[in-house]
XYZ file of C-alpha atoms in Angstrom:
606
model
C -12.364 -4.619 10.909
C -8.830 -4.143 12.553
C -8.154 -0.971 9.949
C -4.648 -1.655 8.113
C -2.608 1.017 7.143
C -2.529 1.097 3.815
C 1.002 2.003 1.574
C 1.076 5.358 -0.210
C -0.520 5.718 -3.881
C 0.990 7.303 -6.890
C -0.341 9.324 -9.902
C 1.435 10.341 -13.043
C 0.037 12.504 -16.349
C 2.090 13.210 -19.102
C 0.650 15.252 -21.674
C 1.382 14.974 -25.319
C 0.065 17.977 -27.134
C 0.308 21.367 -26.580
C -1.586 23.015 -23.757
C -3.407 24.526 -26.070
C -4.833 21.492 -27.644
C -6.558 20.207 -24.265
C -8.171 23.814 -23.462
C -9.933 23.717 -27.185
C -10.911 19.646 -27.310
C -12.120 20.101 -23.180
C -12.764 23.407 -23.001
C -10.956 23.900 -20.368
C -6.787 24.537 -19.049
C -7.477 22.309 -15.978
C -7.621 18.889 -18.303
C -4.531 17.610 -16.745
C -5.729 18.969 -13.381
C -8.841 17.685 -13.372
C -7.757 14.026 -14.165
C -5.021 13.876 -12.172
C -7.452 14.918 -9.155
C -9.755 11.967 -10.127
C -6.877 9.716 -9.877
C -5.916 10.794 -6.684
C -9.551 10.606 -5.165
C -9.790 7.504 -6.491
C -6.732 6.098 -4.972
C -7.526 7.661 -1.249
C -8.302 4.502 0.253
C -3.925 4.231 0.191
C -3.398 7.358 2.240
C -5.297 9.567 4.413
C -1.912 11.545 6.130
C -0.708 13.751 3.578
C -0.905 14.374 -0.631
C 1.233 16.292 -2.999
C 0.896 17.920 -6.192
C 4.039 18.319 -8.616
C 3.750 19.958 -11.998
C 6.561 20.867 -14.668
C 6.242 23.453 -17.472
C 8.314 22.886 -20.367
C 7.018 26.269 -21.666
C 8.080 28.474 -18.977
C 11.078 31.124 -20.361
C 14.163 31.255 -18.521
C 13.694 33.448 -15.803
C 10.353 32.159 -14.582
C 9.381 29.547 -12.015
C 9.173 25.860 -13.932
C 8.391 23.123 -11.486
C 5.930 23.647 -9.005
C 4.563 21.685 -6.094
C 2.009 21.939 -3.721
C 1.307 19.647 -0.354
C -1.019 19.242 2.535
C -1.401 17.306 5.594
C -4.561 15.388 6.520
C -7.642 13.376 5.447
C -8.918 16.587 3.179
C -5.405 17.007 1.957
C -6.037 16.345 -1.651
C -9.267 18.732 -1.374
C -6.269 21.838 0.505
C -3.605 20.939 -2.508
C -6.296 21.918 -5.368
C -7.945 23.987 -3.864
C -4.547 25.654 -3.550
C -3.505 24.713 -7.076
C -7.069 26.278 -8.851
C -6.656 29.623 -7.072
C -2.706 30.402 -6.710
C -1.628 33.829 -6.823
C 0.876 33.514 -9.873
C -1.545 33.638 -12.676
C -0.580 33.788 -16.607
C -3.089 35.429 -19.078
C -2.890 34.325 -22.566
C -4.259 37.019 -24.076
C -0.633 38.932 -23.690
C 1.485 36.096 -24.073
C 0.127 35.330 -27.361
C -1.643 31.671 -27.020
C -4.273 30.945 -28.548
C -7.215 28.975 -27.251
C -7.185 30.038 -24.089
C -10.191 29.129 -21.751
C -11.992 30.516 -18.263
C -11.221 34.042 -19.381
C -7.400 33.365 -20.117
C -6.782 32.785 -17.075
C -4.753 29.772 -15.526
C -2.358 28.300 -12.720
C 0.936 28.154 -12.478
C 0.712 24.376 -12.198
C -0.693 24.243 -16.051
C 2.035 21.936 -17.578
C 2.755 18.839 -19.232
C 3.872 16.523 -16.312
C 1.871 16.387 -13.468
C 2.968 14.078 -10.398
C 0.624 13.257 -7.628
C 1.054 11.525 -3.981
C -1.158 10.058 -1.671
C 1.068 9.216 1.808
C 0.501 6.954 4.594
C 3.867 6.923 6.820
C 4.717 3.590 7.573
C 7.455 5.291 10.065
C 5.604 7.441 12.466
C 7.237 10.819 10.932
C 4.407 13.396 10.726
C 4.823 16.922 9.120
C 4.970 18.695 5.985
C 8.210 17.404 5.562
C 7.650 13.904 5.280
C 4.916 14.467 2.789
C 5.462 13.569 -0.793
C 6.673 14.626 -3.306
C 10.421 16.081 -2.675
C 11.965 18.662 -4.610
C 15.858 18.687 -4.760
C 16.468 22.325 -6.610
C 19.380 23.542 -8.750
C 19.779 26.499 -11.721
C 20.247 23.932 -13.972
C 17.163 22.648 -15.324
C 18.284 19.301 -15.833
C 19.319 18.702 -11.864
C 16.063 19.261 -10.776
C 14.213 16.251 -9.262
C 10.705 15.706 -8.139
C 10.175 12.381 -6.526
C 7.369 10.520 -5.015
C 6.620 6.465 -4.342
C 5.201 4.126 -3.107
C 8.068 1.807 -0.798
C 9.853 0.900 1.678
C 13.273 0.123 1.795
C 14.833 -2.382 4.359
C 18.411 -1.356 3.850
C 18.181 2.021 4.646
C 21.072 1.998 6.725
C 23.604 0.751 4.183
C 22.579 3.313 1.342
C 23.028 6.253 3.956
C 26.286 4.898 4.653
C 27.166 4.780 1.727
C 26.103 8.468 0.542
C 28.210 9.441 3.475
C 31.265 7.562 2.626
C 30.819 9.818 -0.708
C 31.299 12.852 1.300
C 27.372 13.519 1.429
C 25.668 14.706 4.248
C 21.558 13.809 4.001
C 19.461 16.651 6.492
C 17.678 13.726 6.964
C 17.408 10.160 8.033
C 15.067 8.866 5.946
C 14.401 5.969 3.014
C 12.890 8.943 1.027
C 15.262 12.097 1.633
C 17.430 9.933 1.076
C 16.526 8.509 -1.819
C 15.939 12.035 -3.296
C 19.678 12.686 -2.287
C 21.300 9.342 -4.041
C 19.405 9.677 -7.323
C 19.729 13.617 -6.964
C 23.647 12.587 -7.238
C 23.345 10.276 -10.072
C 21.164 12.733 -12.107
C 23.970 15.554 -11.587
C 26.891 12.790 -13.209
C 24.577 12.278 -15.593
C 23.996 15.928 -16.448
C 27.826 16.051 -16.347
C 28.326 13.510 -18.496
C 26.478 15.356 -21.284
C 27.959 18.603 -20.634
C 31.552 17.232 -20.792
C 29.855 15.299 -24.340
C 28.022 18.485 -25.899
C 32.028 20.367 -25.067
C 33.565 17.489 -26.918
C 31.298 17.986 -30.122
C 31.987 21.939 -30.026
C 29.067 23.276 -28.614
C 29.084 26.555 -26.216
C 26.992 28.304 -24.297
C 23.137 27.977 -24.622
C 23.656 25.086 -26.941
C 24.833 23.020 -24.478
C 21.997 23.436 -21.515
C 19.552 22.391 -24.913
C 21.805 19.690 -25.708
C 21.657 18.228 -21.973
C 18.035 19.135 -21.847
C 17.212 16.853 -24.717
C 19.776 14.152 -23.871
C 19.182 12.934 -20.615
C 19.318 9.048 -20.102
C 17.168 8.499 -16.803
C 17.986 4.543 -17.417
C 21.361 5.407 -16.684
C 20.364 7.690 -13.161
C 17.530 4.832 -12.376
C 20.427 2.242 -12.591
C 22.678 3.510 -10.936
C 20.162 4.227 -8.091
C 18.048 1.180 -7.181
C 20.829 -0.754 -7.471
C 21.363 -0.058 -3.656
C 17.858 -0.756 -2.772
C 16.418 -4.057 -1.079
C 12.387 -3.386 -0.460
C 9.291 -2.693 -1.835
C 8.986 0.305 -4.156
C 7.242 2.207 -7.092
C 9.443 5.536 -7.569
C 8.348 7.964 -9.218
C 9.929 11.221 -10.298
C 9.867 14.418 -12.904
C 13.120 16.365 -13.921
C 13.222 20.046 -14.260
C 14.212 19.223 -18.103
C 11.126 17.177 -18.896
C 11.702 13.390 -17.942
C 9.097 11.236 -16.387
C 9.806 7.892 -14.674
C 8.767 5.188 -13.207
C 10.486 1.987 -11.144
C 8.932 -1.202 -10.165
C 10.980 -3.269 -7.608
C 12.707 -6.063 -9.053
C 10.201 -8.981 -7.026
C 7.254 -6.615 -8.099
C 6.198 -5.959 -4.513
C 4.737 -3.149 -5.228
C 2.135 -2.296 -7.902
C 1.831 0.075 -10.882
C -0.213 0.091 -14.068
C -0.157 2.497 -17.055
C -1.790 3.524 -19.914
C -1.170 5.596 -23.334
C -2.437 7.091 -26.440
C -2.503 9.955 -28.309
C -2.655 12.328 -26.076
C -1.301 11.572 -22.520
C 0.765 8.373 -20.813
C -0.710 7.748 -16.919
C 0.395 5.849 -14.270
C -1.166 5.060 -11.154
C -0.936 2.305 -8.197
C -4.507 0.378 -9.361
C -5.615 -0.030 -12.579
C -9.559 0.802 -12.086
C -8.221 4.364 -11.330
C -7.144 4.518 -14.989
C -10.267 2.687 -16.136
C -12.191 4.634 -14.031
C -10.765 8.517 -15.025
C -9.967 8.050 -19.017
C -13.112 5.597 -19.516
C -11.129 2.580 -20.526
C -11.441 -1.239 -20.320
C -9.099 -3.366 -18.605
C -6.900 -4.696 -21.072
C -5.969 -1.323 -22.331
C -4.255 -0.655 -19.176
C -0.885 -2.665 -18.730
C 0.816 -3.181 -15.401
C 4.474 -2.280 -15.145
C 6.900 -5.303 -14.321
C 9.064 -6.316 -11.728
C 12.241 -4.517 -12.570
C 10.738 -2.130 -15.097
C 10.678 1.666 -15.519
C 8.109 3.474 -17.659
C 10.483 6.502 -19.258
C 8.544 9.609 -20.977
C 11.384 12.194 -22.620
C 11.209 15.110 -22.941
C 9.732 14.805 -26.538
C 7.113 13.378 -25.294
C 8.340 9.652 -26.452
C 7.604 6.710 -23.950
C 9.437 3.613 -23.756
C 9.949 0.663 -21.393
C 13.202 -0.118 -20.145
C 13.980 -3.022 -17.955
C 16.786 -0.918 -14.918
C 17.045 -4.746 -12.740
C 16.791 -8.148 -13.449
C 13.571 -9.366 -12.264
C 13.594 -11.636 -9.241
C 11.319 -14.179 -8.477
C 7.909 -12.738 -8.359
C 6.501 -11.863 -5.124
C 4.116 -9.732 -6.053
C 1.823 -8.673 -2.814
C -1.472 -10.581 -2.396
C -2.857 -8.325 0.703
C -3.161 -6.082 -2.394
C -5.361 -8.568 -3.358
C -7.488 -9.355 -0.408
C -7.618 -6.106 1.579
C -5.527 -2.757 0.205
C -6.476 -2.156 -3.531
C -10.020 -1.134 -4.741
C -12.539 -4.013 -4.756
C -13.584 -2.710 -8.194
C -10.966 -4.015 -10.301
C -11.939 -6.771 -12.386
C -9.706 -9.524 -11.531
C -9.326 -8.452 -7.684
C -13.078 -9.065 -7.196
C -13.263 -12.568 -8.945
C -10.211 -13.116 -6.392
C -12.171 -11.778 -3.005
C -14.990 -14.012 -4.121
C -12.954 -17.015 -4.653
C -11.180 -16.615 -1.327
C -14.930 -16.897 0.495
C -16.040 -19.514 -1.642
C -12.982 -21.801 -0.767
C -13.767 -21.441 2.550
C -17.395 -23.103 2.195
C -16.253 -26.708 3.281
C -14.562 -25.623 6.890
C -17.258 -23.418 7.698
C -20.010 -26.020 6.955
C -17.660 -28.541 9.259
C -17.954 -25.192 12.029
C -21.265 -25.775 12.020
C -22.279 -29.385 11.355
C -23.718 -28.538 8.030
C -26.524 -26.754 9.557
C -27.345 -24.269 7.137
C -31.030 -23.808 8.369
C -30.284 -23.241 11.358
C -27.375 -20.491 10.726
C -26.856 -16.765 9.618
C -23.888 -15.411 7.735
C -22.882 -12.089 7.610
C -19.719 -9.927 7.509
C -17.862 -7.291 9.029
C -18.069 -4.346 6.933
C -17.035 -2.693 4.965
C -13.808 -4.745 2.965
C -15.207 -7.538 3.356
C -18.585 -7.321 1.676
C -17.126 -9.581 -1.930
C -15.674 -12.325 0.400
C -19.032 -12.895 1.868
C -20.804 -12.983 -1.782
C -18.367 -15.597 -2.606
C -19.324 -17.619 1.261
C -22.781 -17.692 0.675
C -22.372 -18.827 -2.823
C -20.260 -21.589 -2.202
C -22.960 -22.237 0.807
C -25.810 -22.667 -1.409
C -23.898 -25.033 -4.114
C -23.398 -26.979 -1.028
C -27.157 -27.457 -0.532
C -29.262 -30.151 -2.208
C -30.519 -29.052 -5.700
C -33.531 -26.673 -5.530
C -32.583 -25.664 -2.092
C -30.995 -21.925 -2.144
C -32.467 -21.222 1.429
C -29.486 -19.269 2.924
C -30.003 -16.981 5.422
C -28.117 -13.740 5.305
C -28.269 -10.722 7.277
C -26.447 -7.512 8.146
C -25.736 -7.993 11.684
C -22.928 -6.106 11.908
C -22.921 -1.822 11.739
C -19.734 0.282 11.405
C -21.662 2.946 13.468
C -19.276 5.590 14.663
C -15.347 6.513 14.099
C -13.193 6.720 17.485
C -12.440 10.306 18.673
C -8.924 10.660 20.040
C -9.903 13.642 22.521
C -10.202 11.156 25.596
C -7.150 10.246 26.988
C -8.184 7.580 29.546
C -7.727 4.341 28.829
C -10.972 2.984 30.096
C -12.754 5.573 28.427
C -11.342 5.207 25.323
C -11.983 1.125 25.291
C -15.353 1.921 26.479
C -15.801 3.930 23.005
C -13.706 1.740 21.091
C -16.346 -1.205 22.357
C -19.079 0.987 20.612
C -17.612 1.965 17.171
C -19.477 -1.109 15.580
C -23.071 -1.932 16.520
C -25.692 -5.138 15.370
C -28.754 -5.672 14.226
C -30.848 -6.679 16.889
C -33.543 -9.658 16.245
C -31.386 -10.762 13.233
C -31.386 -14.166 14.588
C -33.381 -16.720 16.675
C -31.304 -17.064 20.270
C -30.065 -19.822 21.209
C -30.708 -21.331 18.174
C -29.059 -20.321 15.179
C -25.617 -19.608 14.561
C -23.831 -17.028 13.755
C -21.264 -17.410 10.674
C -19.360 -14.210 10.343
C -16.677 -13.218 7.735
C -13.459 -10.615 7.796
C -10.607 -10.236 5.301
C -7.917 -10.156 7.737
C -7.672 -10.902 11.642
C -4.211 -8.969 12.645
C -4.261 -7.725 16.363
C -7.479 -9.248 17.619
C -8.058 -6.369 19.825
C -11.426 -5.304 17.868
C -12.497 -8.767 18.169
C -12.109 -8.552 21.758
C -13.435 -5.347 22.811
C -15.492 -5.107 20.708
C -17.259 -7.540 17.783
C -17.224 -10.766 20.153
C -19.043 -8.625 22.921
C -21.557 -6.677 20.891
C -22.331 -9.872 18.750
C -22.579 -12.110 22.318
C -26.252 -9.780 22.885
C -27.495 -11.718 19.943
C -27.707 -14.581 22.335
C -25.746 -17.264 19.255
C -25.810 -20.931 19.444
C -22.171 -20.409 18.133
C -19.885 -17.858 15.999
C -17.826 -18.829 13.535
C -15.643 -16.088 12.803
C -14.321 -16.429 9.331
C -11.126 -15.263 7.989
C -10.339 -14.877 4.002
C -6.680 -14.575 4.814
C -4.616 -17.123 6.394
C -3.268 -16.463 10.138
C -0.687 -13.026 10.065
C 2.237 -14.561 11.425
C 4.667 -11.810 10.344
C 4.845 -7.977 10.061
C 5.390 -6.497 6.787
C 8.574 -4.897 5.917
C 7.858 -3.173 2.248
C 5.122 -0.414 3.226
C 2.732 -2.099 4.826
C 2.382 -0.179 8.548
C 1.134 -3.545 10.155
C 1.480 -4.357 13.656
C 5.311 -5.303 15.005
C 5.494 -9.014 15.647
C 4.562 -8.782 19.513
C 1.378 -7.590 18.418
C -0.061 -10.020 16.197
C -2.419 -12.353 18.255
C -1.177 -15.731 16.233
C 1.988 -15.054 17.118
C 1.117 -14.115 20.713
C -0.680 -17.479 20.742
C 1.908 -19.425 19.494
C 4.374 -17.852 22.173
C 1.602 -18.414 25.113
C 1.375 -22.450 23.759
C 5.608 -22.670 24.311
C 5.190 -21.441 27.262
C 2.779 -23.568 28.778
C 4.375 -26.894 26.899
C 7.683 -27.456 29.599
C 9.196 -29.586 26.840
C 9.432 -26.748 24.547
C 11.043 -24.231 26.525
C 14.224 -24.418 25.543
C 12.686 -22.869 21.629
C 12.781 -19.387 22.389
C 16.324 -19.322 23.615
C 17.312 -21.061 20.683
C 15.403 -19.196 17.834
C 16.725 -16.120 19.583
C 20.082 -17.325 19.232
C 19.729 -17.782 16.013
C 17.978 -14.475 15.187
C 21.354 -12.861 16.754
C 24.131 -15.298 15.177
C 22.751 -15.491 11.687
C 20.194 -12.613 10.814
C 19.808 -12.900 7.459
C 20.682 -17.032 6.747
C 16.908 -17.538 7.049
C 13.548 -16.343 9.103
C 14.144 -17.862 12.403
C 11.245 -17.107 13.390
C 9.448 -19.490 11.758
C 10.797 -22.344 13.638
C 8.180 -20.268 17.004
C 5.272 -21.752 15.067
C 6.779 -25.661 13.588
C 5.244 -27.530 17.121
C 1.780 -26.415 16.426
C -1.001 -27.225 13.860
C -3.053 -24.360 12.774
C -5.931 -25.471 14.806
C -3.888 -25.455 17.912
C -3.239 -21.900 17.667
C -6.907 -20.940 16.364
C -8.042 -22.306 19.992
C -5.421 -20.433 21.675
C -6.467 -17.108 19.927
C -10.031 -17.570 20.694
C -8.757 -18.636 24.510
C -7.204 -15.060 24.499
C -9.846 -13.085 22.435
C -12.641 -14.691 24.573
C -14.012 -11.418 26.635
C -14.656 -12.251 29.794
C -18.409 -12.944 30.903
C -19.032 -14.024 27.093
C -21.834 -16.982 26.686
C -21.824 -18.081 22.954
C -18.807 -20.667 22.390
C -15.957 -19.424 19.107
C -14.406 -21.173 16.481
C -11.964 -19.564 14.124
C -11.512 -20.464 10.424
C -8.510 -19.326 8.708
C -7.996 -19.149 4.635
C -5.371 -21.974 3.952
C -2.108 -20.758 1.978
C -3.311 -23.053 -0.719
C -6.646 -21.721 -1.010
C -4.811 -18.203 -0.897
C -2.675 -18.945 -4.218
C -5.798 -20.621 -5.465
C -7.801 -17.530 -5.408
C -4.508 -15.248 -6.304
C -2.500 -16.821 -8.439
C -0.462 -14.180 -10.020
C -0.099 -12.255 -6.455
C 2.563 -15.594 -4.791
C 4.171 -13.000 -1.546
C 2.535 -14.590 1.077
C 5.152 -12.961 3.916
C 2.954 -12.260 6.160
C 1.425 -16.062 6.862
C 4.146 -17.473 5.758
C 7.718 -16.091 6.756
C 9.006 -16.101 3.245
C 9.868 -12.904 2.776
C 11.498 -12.082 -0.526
C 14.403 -9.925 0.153
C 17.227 -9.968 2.593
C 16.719 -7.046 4.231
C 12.897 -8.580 5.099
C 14.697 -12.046 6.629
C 16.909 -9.436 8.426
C 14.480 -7.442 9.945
C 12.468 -10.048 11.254
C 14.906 -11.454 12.577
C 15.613 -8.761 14.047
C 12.042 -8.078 15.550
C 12.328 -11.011 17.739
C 15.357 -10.119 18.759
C 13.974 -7.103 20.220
C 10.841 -8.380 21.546
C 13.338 -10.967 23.703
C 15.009 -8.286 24.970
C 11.732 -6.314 25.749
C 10.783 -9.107 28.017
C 13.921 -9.486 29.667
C 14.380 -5.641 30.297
C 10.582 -5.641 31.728
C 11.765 -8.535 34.064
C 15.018 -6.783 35.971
């Protein structure tokens, strides 16, 4: 309902035959092309800003262009980039070069190669432009030194790594988690690259003999080491050298998420494993997902291996992956939507006195369609045997998209109100209610001017709006762009129930002390929420979500954190509802947050 914006997604192709091979078995040069677009259109859901295109060709002779990229801005971007790709000037005909096999009259882009990087970006900073969209190319004459890198992350100590580069004598062009990441592991591939030159001297080698003895010798374990060492966040890097190397790098709590796949003829890597499934026509468990701390390495020959660059922490692998961001279609992840609406069958049958006759349930669409299978399932095991009289209806229309061309306020709530409309006579008024299910309740402004209105003209007994996450307490600090702490209505709630207890006045003084004296002890923050049960602040929410004028009475029910690992079990970071954030840098920057949002208020008040 309240759209998240989701992290970026990443797509990787290495091919393992010669070009050649793929243009006789698919009849076709675009084989890489074509599967890599698949992935990417399959992964849009995780970025609708920007997408990029990287390609390396270990056949190109010196001389001629090698690594290629291509990137556009917007919701059609990945339609602009091949689009591009398919019809870019620099053509190479086979039939004077000598290949054989060659397809669609001999004719081909410059991006046929053997590694083929793709990005799907959703800024979790605000930067818009070309520049900020993935992937980034760092250049140099020497094949080696060239790096193409793309991810999706977000770092949290993005301060202390450009500090560090600039204590080294470096001087980023910009201030960024991603230029600068290019930058760092730019630096650590060019010691690397120095390393073997100063090697291939020692054993006698000259000339030519030593760029093909670098080429063929480059240790990315030793550049991805050396690199994300620095890092506290989030992250699945991804990068291509000019020489041939393909990577990979999971963060060491597994935040992030990555799965990959080889055989014969091509390794792939991509941010949700029905994307593999999906584009090479595989089953589940042939696909294996990259751990916390891991890299998936491709040489140049063509050889993968696994390589473990950081100790793995404790897993905190993210489970809004699980109930909102990654595709519904993957195997496990729908079991897991349906178990988090099934759990959820006792509180809603207590919301409504176990009247199922007299009720409705629905959803809001569109993300939370599996949620409600599992609800009304767990409903009807609830009823007596033979009994599977559950009413269901689709109340609830996502009718229209907001335009952004209206600049008034009023105007553009007055639209806003109208981007989801009901079905009207899908209940009896005044005497059924209305049970209603979401994945996620964040802001609370849809709810408010919007949903609760629009859903009041049904004329409900009662709604019972149904949540299959917990309360989001807490922002999200490893790529998540969810709303800053202020905005998040159980947190306003909680703030609104200090404020009107006089005994408990004296709290945010004192966690804002503490949020400025120790910032990264602990989340401080926590302690805003320790007076109140979660039914306290549900009634609070609803007290502040009410629109005014509204007749039917609301009750909230929340997911519990237990019925959240329940359903999720191998997806434990729970952040957001919890305040456990994995990492220093996420205690830090909450911490932080509330900081800020004191000092907000107090700057508003003078």
């Amino acid at each position: 309902m309240e759209e998240l914006k989701h992290e970026c997604g990443v797509a990787m192709i290495r091919l393992l035959k010669p070009l050649s091979y793929y243009e006789q078995k698919y009849g076709t040069w675009r084989y890489g092309l074509d599967k890599l677009y698949l992935m990417m259109e399959k992964q849009h859901n995780r970025g609708q800003e920007g997408a990029g295109v990287a390609c390396v060709n270990l056949d190109a002779p010196v001389g001629e262009e090698y690594m290629f990229r291509e990137r556009a801005e917007g919701k059609d971007a990945i339609t602009e980039v091949f689009i591009a790709i398919i019809h870019s000037p620099l053509t190479i005909d086979h039939s004077t070069t000598g290949k054989d096999g060659a397809a669609d009259n001999g004719q081909c882009s410059m991006f046929n190669g053997q590694l083929l990087l793709g990005h799907l970006r959703y800024s979790t900073t605000g930067k818009s432009g070309l520049q900020y969209v993935h992937p980034f190319l760092r250049r140099n004459n020497w094949r080696a030194k060239n790096l193409c890198l793309c991810g999706n992350f977000n770092m949290t100590n993005i301060d202390e790594v450009f500090q560090f580069l600039t204590a080294q004598g470096q001087s980023p062009r910009v201030y960024g988690d991603s230029y600068i990441t290019l930058e760092l592991m730019g630096h650590r591939l060019d010691r690397e690259v120095e390393r073997l030159f100063v090697e291939a001297k020692e054993k006698g080698l000259e000339g030519t003999d030593i760029t093909a003895y670098i080429d063929n010798n480059v240790e990315m374990v030793n550049v991805l080491r050396s690199t994300m060492s620095h890092y506290d966040g989030g992250y699945v890097m991804c990068g291509l050298t000019g020489s041939g190397e393909m990577f990979a790098v999971r963060d060491p709590w597994g935040i992030r998420p990555a799965f990959w796949y080889q055989d014969d003829e091509v390794v792939v890597l991509a941010s949700e494993r029905p994307v593999i499934q999906t584009t090479f026509n595989l089953h589940a468990d042939d696909i294996q997902e990259l751990k916390p701390g891991q890299s998936l390495i491709v040489r140049k020959s063509g050889e993968p291996r696994l390589e473990q660059i950081l100790p793995a922490k404790q897993l905190s692998a993210c489970s809004f992956e699980r109930i909102y961001f990654s595709r519904g279609s993957d195997r496990d992840i729908y079991q897991e939507r349906k178990r988090l609406g099934e759990q959820l069958t006792p509180a809603i049958l207590k919301a409504i006195d176990s009247d199922v006759a007299h009720t409705v349930f629905s959803y809001i669409p569109n993300t939370a369609e599996v949620a409600f299978y599992g609800m009304t399932n767990g409903v009807r095991k609830s009823l007596p045997h033979g009994d599977n009289d559950v009413r269901i209806e689709k109340v609830v229309w996502k009718d229209i998209k907001l335009r952004t061309f209206i600049s008034d306020d009023s105007e553009r709530k007055d639209l806003a109100a109208h981007v989801y409309d009901i079905s009207y006579g899908s209940l009896r008024p005044y005497e059924d209610h209305l049970v209603i299910i979401d994945d996620s309740i964040v802001r609370g402004t849809t709810l408010k001017e919007s949903i609760f209105k629009i859903l009041d003209r049904l004329h409900p007994k009662k709604i019972v709006m149904v949540s299959s996450s917990p309360q989001i307490r807490y922002p999200d600090y490893y790529g998540i762009d969810m709303s800053s702490l202020e905005e998040l209505c159980a947190f306003r709630a909680a703030i609104a129930l200090i404020q009107e207890g006089y005994q408990l006045n004296w709290l945010i003084a004192d966690v804002y002390r503490k949020c400025k004296e120790a910032p990264e002890a602990e989340n401080h923050v926590r302690n805003i929420y320790a007076p109140f049960t979660v039914e306290e602040i549900n009634h609070k929410i609803v007290e502040m979500l009410r629109p005014k004028g509204m007749e039917a009475p609301i009750e909230l029910v929340f997911q519990s954190i237990e019925g959240l690992h329940h359903a999720c079990p191998d997806h434990p970071g729970d952040w957001y509802f919890t305040g456990h954030y994995p990492t220093p840098g996420g205690i830090r920057m909450v911490n932080q947050a509330f900081v800020h949002y004191v000092e907000d208020i107090l700057k508003k008040q003078l």
